[in-house]
Short mmCIF file of C-alpha atoms in Angstrom, two decimals:
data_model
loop_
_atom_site.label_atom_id
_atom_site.label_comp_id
_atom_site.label_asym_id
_atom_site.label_seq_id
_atom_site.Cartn_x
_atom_site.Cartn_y
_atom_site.Cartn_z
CA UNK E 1 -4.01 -11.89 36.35
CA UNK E 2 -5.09 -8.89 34.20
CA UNK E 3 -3.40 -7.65 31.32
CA UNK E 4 -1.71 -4.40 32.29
CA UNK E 5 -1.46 -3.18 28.83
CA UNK E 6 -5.02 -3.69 27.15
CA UNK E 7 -3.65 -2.61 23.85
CA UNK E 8 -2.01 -6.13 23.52
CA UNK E 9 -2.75 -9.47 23.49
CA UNK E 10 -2.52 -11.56 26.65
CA UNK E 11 -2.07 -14.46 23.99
CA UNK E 12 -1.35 -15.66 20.60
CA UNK E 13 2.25 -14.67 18.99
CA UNK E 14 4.21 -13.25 20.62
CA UNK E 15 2.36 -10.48 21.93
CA UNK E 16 2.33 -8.93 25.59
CA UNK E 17 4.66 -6.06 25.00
CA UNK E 18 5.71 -3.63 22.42
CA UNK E 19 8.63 -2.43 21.03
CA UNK E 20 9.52 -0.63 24.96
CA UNK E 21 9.53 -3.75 26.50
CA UNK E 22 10.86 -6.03 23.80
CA UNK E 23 13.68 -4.28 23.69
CA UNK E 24 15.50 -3.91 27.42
CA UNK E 25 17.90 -6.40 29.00
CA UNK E 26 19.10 -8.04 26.02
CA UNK E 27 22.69 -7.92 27.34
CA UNK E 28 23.68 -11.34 27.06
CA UNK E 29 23.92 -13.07 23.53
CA UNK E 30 25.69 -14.86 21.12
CA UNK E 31 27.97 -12.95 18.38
CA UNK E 32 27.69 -11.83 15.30
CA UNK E 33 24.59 -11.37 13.06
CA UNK E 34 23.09 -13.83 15.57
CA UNK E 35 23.35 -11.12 18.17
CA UNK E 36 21.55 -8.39 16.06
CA UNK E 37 18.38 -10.86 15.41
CA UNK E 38 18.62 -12.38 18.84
CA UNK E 39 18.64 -8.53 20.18
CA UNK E 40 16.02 -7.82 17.44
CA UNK E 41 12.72 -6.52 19.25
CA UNK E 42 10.35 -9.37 19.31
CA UNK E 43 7.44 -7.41 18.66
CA UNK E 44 7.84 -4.28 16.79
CA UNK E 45 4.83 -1.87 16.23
CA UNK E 46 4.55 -0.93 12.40
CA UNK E 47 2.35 0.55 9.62
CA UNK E 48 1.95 -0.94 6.27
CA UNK E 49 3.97 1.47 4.70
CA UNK E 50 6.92 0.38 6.92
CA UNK E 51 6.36 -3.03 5.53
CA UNK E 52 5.85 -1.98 2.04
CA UNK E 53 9.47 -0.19 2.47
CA UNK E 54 11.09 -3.39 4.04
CA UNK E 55 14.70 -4.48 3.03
CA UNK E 56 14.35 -8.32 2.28
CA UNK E 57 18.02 -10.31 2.17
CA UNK E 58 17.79 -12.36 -0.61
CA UNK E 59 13.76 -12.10 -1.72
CA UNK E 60 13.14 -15.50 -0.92
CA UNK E 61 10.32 -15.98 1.63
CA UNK E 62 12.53 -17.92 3.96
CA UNK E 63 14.99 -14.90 4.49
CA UNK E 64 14.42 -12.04 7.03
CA UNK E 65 13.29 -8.64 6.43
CA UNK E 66 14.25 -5.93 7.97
CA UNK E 67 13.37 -2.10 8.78
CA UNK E 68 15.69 0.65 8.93
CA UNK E 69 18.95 -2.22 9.30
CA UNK E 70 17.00 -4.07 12.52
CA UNK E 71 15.82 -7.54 11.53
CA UNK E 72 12.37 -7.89 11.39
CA UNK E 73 10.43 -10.55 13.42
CA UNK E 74 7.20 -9.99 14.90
CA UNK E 75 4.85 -7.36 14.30
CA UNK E 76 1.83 -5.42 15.32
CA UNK E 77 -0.22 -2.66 13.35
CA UNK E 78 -3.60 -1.50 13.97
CA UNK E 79 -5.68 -1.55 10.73
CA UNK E 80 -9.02 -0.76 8.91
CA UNK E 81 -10.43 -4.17 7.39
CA UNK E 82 -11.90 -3.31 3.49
CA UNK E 83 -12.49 -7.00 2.65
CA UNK E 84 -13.22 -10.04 4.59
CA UNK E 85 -12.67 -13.25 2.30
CA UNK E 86 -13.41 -16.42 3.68
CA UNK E 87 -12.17 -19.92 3.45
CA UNK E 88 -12.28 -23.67 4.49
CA UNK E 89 -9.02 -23.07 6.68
CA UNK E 90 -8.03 -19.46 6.76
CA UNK E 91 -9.89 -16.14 6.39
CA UNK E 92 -8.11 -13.25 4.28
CA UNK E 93 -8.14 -9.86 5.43
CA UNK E 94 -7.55 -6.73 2.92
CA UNK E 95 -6.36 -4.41 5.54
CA UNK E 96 -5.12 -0.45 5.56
CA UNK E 97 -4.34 2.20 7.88
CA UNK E 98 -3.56 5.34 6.06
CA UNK E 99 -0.15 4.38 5.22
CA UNK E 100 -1.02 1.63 3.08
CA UNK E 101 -2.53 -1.56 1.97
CA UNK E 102 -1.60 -5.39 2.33
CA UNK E 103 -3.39 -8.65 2.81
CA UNK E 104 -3.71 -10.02 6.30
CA UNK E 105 -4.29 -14.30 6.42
CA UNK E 106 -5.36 -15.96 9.68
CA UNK E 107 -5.29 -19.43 9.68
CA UNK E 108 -8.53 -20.53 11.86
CA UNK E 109 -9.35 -22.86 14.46
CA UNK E 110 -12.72 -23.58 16.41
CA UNK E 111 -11.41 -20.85 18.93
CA UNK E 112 -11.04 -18.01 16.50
CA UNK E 113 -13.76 -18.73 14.82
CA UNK E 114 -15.98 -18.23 17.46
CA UNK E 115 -14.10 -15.68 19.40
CA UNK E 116 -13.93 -11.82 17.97
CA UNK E 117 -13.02 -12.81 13.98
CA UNK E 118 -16.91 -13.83 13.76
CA UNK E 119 -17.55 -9.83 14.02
CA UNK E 120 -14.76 -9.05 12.40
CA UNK E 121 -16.40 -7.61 8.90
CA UNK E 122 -15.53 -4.65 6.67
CA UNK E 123 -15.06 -1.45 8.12
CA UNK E 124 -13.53 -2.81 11.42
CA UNK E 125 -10.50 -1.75 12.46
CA UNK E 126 -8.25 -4.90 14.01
CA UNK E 127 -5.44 -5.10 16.03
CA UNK E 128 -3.28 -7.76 14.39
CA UNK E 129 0.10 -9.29 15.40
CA UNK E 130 2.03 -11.75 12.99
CA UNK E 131 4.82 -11.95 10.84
CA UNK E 132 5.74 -10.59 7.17
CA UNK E 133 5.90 -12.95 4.53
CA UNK E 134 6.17 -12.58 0.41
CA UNK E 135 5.46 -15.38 -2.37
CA UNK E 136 5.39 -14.20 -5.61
CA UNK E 137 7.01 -10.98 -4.75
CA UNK E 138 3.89 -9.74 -3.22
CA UNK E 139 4.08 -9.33 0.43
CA UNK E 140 1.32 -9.80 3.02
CA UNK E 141 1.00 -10.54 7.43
CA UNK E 142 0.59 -14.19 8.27
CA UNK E 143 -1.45 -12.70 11.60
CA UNK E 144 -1.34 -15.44 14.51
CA UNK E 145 -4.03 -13.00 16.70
CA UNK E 146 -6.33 -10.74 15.17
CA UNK E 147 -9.10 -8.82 17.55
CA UNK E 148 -11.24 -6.23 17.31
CA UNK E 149 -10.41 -2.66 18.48
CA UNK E 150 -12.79 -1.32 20.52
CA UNK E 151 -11.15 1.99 21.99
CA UNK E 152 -10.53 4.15 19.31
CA UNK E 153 -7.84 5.72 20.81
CA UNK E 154 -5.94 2.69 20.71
CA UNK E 155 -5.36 3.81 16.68
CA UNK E 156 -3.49 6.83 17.86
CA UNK E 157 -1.89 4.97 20.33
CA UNK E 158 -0.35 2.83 18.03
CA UNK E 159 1.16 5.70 15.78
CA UNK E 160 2.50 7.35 19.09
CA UNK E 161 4.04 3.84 19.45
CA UNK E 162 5.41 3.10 16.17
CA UNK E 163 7.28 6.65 16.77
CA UNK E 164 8.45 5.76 19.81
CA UNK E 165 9.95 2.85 18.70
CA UNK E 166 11.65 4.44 15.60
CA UNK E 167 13.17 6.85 18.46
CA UNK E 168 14.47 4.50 20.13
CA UNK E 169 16.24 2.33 17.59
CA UNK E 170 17.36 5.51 16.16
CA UNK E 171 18.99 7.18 19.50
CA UNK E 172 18.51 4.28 22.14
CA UNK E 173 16.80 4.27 25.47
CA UNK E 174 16.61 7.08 28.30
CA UNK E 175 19.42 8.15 30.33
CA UNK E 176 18.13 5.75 33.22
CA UNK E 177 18.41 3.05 30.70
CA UNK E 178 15.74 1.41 32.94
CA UNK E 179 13.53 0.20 29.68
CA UNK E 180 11.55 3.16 30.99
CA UNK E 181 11.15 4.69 27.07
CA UNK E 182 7.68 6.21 28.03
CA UNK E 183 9.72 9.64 27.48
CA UNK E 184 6.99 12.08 27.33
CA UNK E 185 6.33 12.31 23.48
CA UNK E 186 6.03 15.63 23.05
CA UNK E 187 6.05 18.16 19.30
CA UNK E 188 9.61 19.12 20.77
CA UNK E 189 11.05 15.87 21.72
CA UNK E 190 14.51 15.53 20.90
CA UNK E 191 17.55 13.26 20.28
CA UNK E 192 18.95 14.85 23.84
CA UNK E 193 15.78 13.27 25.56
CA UNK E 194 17.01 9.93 24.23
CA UNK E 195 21.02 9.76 25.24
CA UNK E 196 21.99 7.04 26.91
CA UNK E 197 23.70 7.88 30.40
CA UNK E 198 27.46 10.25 29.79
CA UNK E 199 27.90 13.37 29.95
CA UNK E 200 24.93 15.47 29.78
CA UNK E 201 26.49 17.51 27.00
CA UNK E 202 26.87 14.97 24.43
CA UNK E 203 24.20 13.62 22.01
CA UNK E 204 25.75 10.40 20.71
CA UNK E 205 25.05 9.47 17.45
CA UNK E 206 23.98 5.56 18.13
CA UNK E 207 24.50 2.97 15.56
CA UNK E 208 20.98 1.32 15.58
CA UNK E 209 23.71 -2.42 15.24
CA UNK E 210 25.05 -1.23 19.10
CA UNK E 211 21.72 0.61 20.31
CA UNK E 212 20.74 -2.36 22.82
CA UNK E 213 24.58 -2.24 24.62
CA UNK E 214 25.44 -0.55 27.65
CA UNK E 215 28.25 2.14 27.98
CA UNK E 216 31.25 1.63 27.51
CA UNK E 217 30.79 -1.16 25.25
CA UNK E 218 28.75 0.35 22.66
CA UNK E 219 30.81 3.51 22.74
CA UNK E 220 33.82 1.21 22.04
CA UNK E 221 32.35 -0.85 19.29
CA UNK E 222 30.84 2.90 17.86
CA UNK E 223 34.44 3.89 17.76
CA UNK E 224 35.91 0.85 16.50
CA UNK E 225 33.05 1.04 13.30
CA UNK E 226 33.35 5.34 12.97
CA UNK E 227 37.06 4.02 12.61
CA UNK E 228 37.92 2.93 9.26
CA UNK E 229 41.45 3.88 9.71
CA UNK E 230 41.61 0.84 11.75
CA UNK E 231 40.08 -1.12 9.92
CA UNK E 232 43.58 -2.76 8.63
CA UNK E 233 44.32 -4.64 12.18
CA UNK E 234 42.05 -2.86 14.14
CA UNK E 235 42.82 -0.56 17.15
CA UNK E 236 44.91 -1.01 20.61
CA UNK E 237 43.51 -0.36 23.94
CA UNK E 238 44.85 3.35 24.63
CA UNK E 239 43.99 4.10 21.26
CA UNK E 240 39.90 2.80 22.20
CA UNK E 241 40.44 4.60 25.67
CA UNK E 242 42.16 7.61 24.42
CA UNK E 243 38.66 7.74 21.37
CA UNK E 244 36.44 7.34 24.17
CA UNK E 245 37.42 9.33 27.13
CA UNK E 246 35.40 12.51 26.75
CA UNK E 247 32.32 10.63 25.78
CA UNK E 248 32.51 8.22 29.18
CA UNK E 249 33.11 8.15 32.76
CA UNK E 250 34.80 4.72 32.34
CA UNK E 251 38.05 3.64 33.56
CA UNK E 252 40.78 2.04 32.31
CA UNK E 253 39.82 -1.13 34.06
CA UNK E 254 36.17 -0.90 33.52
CA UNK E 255 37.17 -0.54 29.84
CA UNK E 256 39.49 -3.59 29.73
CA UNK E 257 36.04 -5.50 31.31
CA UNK E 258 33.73 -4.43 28.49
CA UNK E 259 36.57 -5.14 25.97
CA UNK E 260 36.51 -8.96 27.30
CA UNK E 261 32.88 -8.81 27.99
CA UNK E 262 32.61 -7.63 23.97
CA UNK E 263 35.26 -10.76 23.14
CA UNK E 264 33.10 -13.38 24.96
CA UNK E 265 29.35 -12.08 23.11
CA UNK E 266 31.36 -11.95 19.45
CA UNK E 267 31.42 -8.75 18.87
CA UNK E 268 35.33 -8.02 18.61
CA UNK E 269 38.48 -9.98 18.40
CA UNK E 270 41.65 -9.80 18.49
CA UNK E 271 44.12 -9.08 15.48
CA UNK E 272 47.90 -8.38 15.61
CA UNK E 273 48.20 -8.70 19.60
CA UNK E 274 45.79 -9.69 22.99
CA UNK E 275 45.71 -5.91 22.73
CA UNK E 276 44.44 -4.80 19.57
CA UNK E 277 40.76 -5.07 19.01
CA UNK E 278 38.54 -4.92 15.39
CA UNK E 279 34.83 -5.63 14.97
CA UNK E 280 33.64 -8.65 14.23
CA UNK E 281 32.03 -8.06 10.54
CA UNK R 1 -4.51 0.79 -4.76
CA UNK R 2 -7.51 1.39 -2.72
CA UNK R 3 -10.34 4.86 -2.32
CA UNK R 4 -9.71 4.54 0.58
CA UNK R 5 -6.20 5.47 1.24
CA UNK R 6 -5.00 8.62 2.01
CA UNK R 7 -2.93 10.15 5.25
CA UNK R 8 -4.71 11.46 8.09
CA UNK R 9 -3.87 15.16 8.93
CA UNK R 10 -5.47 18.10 10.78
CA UNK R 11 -6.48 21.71 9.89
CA UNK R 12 -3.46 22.95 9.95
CA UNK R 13 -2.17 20.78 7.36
CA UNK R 14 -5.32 21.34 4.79
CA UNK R 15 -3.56 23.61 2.44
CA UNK R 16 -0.87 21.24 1.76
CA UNK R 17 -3.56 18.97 0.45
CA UNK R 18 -5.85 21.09 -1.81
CA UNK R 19 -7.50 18.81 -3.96
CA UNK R 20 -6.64 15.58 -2.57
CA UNK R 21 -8.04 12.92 -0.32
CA UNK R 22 -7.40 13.15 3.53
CA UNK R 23 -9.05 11.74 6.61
CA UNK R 24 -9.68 13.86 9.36
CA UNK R 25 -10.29 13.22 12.81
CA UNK R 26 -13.33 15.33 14.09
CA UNK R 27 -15.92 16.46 16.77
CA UNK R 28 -19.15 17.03 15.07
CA UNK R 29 -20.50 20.58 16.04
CA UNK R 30 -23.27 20.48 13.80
CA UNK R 31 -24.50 17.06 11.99
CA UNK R 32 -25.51 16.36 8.53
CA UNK R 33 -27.80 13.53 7.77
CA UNK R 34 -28.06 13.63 3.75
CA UNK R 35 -26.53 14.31 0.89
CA UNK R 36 -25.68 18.21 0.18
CA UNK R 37 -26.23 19.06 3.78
CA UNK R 38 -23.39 20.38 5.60
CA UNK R 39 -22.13 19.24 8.71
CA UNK R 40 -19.75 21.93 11.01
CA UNK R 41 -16.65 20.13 12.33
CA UNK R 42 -14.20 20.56 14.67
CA UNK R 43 -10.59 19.07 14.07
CA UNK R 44 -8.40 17.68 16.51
CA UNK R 45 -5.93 20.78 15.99
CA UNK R 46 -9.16 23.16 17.44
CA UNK R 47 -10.03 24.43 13.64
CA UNK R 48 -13.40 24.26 12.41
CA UNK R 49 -14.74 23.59 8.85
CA UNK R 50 -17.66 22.85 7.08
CA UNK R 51 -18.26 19.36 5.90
CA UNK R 52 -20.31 18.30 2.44
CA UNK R 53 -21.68 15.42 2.63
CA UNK R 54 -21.68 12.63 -0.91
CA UNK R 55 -23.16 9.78 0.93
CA UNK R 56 -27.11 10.09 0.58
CA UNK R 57 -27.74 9.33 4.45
CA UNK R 58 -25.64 9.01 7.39
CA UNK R 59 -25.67 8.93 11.16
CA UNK R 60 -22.82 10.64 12.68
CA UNK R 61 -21.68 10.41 16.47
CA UNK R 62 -19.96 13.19 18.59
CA UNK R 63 -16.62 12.32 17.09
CA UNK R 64 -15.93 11.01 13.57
CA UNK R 65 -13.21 10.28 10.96
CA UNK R 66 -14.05 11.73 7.65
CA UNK R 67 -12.52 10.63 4.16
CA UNK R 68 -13.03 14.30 2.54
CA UNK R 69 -11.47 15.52 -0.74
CA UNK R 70 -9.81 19.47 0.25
CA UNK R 71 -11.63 21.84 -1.31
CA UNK R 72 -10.27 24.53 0.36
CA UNK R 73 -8.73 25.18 4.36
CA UNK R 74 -12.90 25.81 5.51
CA UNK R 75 -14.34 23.44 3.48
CA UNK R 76 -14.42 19.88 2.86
CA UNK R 77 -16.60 16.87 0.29
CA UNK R 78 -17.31 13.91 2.88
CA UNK R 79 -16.84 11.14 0.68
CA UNK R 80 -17.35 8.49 3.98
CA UNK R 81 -17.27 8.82 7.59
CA UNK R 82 -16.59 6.53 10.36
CA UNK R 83 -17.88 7.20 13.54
CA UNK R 84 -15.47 7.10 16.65
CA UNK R 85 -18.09 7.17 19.17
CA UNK R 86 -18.77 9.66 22.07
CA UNK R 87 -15.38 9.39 24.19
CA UNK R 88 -12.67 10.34 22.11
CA UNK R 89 -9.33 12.88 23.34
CA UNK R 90 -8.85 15.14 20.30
CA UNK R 91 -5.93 16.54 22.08
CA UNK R 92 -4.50 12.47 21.84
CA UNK R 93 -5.80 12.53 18.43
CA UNK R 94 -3.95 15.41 17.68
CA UNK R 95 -0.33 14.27 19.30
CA UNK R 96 -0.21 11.44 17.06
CA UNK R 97 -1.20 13.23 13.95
CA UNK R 98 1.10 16.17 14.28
CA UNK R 99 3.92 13.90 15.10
CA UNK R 100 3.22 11.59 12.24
CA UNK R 101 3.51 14.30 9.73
CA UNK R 102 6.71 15.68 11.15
CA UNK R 103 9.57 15.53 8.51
CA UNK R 104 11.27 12.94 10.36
CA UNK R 105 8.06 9.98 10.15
CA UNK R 106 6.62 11.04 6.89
CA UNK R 107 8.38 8.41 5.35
CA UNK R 108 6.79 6.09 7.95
CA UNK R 109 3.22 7.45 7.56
CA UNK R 110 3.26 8.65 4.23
CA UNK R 111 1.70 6.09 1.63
CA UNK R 112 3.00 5.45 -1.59
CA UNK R 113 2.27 7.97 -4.58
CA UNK R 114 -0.24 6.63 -6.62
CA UNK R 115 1.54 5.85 -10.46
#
C-alpha cells in the first residue's frame, strides 16, 4: 500500500501522521495528568527553537517536556545537516533549520546504514522523527528515522505544519470536528476558522488541557477551571448549565451525560453532594 | 552558535534586517558564477534584488536559498547558496514565510539572540 502522505515515514517511530491526525478521536482515556499525555499528539511537528524553548518537569532526562503546557512525545522537524560525525554504533548529526541548532544521534543498524543515512552528508537537509532528550543540561533528538528530503517544498511544508499545529492546540479543531484541520492556511486565518461546533457567534477561548474534548464537556470543564469562585467545593449542576447555556445547544440531559461521561475519564468529581462537580487537579 | 543561522524572510521584510544575516528563498533571473559578480533575484514575495556573490565560484539552479548579509532592500552579499532545483512554488515558499514571521509564530521561528 502506498504512503498517502510522502512527507512521512511509512516506518520507524512513530511516524505516519502529523500533528492533524495524531490528534482526533482521543475521546476515551484515563484521568488525570494521564489523560493530557495519553491525549498528547503522538507526533508533533516542531523547529529547534520550539525545543530549545521546552518546559522540562523536573530537568532530569527521565521526565517529560513539554511545549506550550502539551506534553511532549514524539517529534518531527525538517533540518539542514552542518556536521556528520560518525561512530562504531551511532552517527551524530549537527542539525539547524533557521530557528536553531541541536545535535541529532541515530543509533545504526545494517539497514540504516545502507539505506539513505549513507548519503546523508553536510549540507543535506533530513527529515528526522525522534524524541527530545537532555544529559548534562544540554538537549539534543534521539532520531529513530532520519531520510533525506528530496522535494524541497517539503521544508515549507513543514513550517505550514508546525503552524497548523500550534493553531490547533491553541483554538482546537474545525467546526466539523471531523480531524479535517487542513483549514485553508491563509495570511488572514483566524481563531473564528478554528471554533469548535456552537454558535457561530462565539470564539471560545480553548484551554489547550480540554482542546481534544467534545462539546459540552470541554465547555463544562472550561467553566469549572475559568471558575475560581468554585473552587472551594466546586459548582452544582444548574450553576454548570446556567454558565454554559449561551455557549451550547446542549440540554439538560445531554449535560447530566457529559457530566458522568467527565466522572468516569477523571476529569471531575464530586464534592459536597452527587450534584456538585470540581476539576480533578 | 553556528554562521549559519539566521531566519528566512522575503523582500518585504529586508528593511527590518539591515545589516544582518537572512536566507532568502529565490528564482534566479540572472546568475552569477564568481566572486564580485552579481546575480538578479527574484524573491518569493515577487521583489527583485541584486545578489553579490563572496564565494569565488558557484553554480546556481533556477531557484535557490541564499545566506546574504542586508545591505540594503535592493541589494544583498551572498555569503552561500543552496540550490533548490528547477521545480519550486515561490507562491508556497512565500505562505510559509509570511506566516512564520507573523507576530503570533515569531517566537516559534525566531532563533535565539546571539549573547
Amino acid at each position: 500500500m502506498s504512503n498517502p502522505n510522502p512527507y512521512y515515514p511509512k516506518s520507524g517511530g512513530s511516524g505516519g501522521g502529523g500533528g492533524f491526525m495524531a490528534s482526533q478521536g482521543s475521546q476515551a482515556s484515563p484521568g488525570g495528568s494521564a489523560q493530557r499525555v495519553a491525549n498528547a499528539p503522538a507526533l508533533r511537528p516542531v523547529t529547534i527553537r520550539m525545543l530549545q524553548k521546552a518546559d522540562h518537569a523536573t530537568g532530569d532526562s527521565d521526565s517529560a517536556f513539554s511545549i506550550d503546557g502539551i506534553p511532549l512525545q514524539n517529534l518531527t522537524l525538517v533540518a539542514e545537516v552542518l556536521r556528520v560525525e560518525p561512530g562504531d554504533t551511532n552517527r551524530r548529526y549537527g542539525i539547524e533549520d533557521s530557528t536553531g541548532e541541536i545535535d541529532a544521534r541515530c543509533w545504526l543498524d545494517a539497514a540504516s546504514v545502507k539505506g539513505d543515512m549513507a548519503h546523508i552528508t553536510d549540507g543535506s537537509t533530513v527529515r528526522i522523527v525522534g524524541t527530545l532528550k537532555v544529559f548534562n543540561n544540554k538537549r539534543s533528538i534521539n532520531a529513530a528515522h532520519i531520510r533525506l528530503v528530496t522535494d524541497q517544498h517539503e521544508v515549507y511544508y513543514h513550517k505550514l505544519d508546525v503552524m497548523a499545529t500550534i493553531l490547533q492546540h491553541r483554538y482546537g479543531l474545525t467546526n466539523n470536528n471531523t480531524g479535517n484541520a487542513a483549514a485553508p492556511m491563509t495570511g488572514s486565518s483566524t481563531a473564528a476558522a478554528y471554533a469548535h461546533a456552537g454558535p457561530s457567534s462565539q470564539v471560545a477561548a480553548i484551554s489547550s488541557r480540554f482542546v481534544h474534548l467534545g462539546s459540552p464537556h470541554r465547555l463544562i470543564c472550561e467553566f469549572l477551571a475559568g471558575h475560581p469562585s468554585m473552587g472551594n467545593g466546586g459548582a452544582d449542576v444548574k450553576t454548570i448549565v446556567n454558565g454554559i447555556k449561551h455557549l451550547s445547544n446542549a440540554n439538560s440531559a445531554e449535560i447530566a451525560l457529559a457530566l458522568d461521561q467527565l466522572m468516569e475519564q477523571g476529569l471531575i468529581y464530586n464534592t459536597a453532594d452527587d450534584t456538585t462537580y470540581d476539576l480533578v487537579e | 552558535m553556528s554562521e549559519l543561522l539566521a531566519p528566512r524572510i522575503n523582500g518585504s521584510m529586508l528593511e527590518n534586517y539591515i545589516g544582518r544575516r537572512v536566507k532568502l528563498t529565490c528564482k534566479v533571473l540572472q546568475p552569477a558564477t564568481s566572486q564580485g559578480e552579481i546575480a538578479i533575484l527574484l524573491l518569493s514575495d515577487n521583489i527583485q534584488i541584486e545578489g553579490k556573490l563572496i564565494p569565488p565560484r558557484v553554480n546556481m539552479e533556477p531557484f535557490v536559498e541564499v545566506l546574504c548579509t542586508v545591505e540594503s532592500t535592493a541589494l544583498v552579499t551572498i555569503m552561500s547558496i543552496k540550490n533548490l532545483g528547477d521545480k519550486l512554488s515561490l507562491e508556497v515558499a512565500d505562505a510559509a514565510i509570511s506566516m512564520s514571521n507573523e507576530p503570533r509564530f515569531r517566537d516559534y521561528f525566531q532563533p535565539a539572540q546571539r549573547t
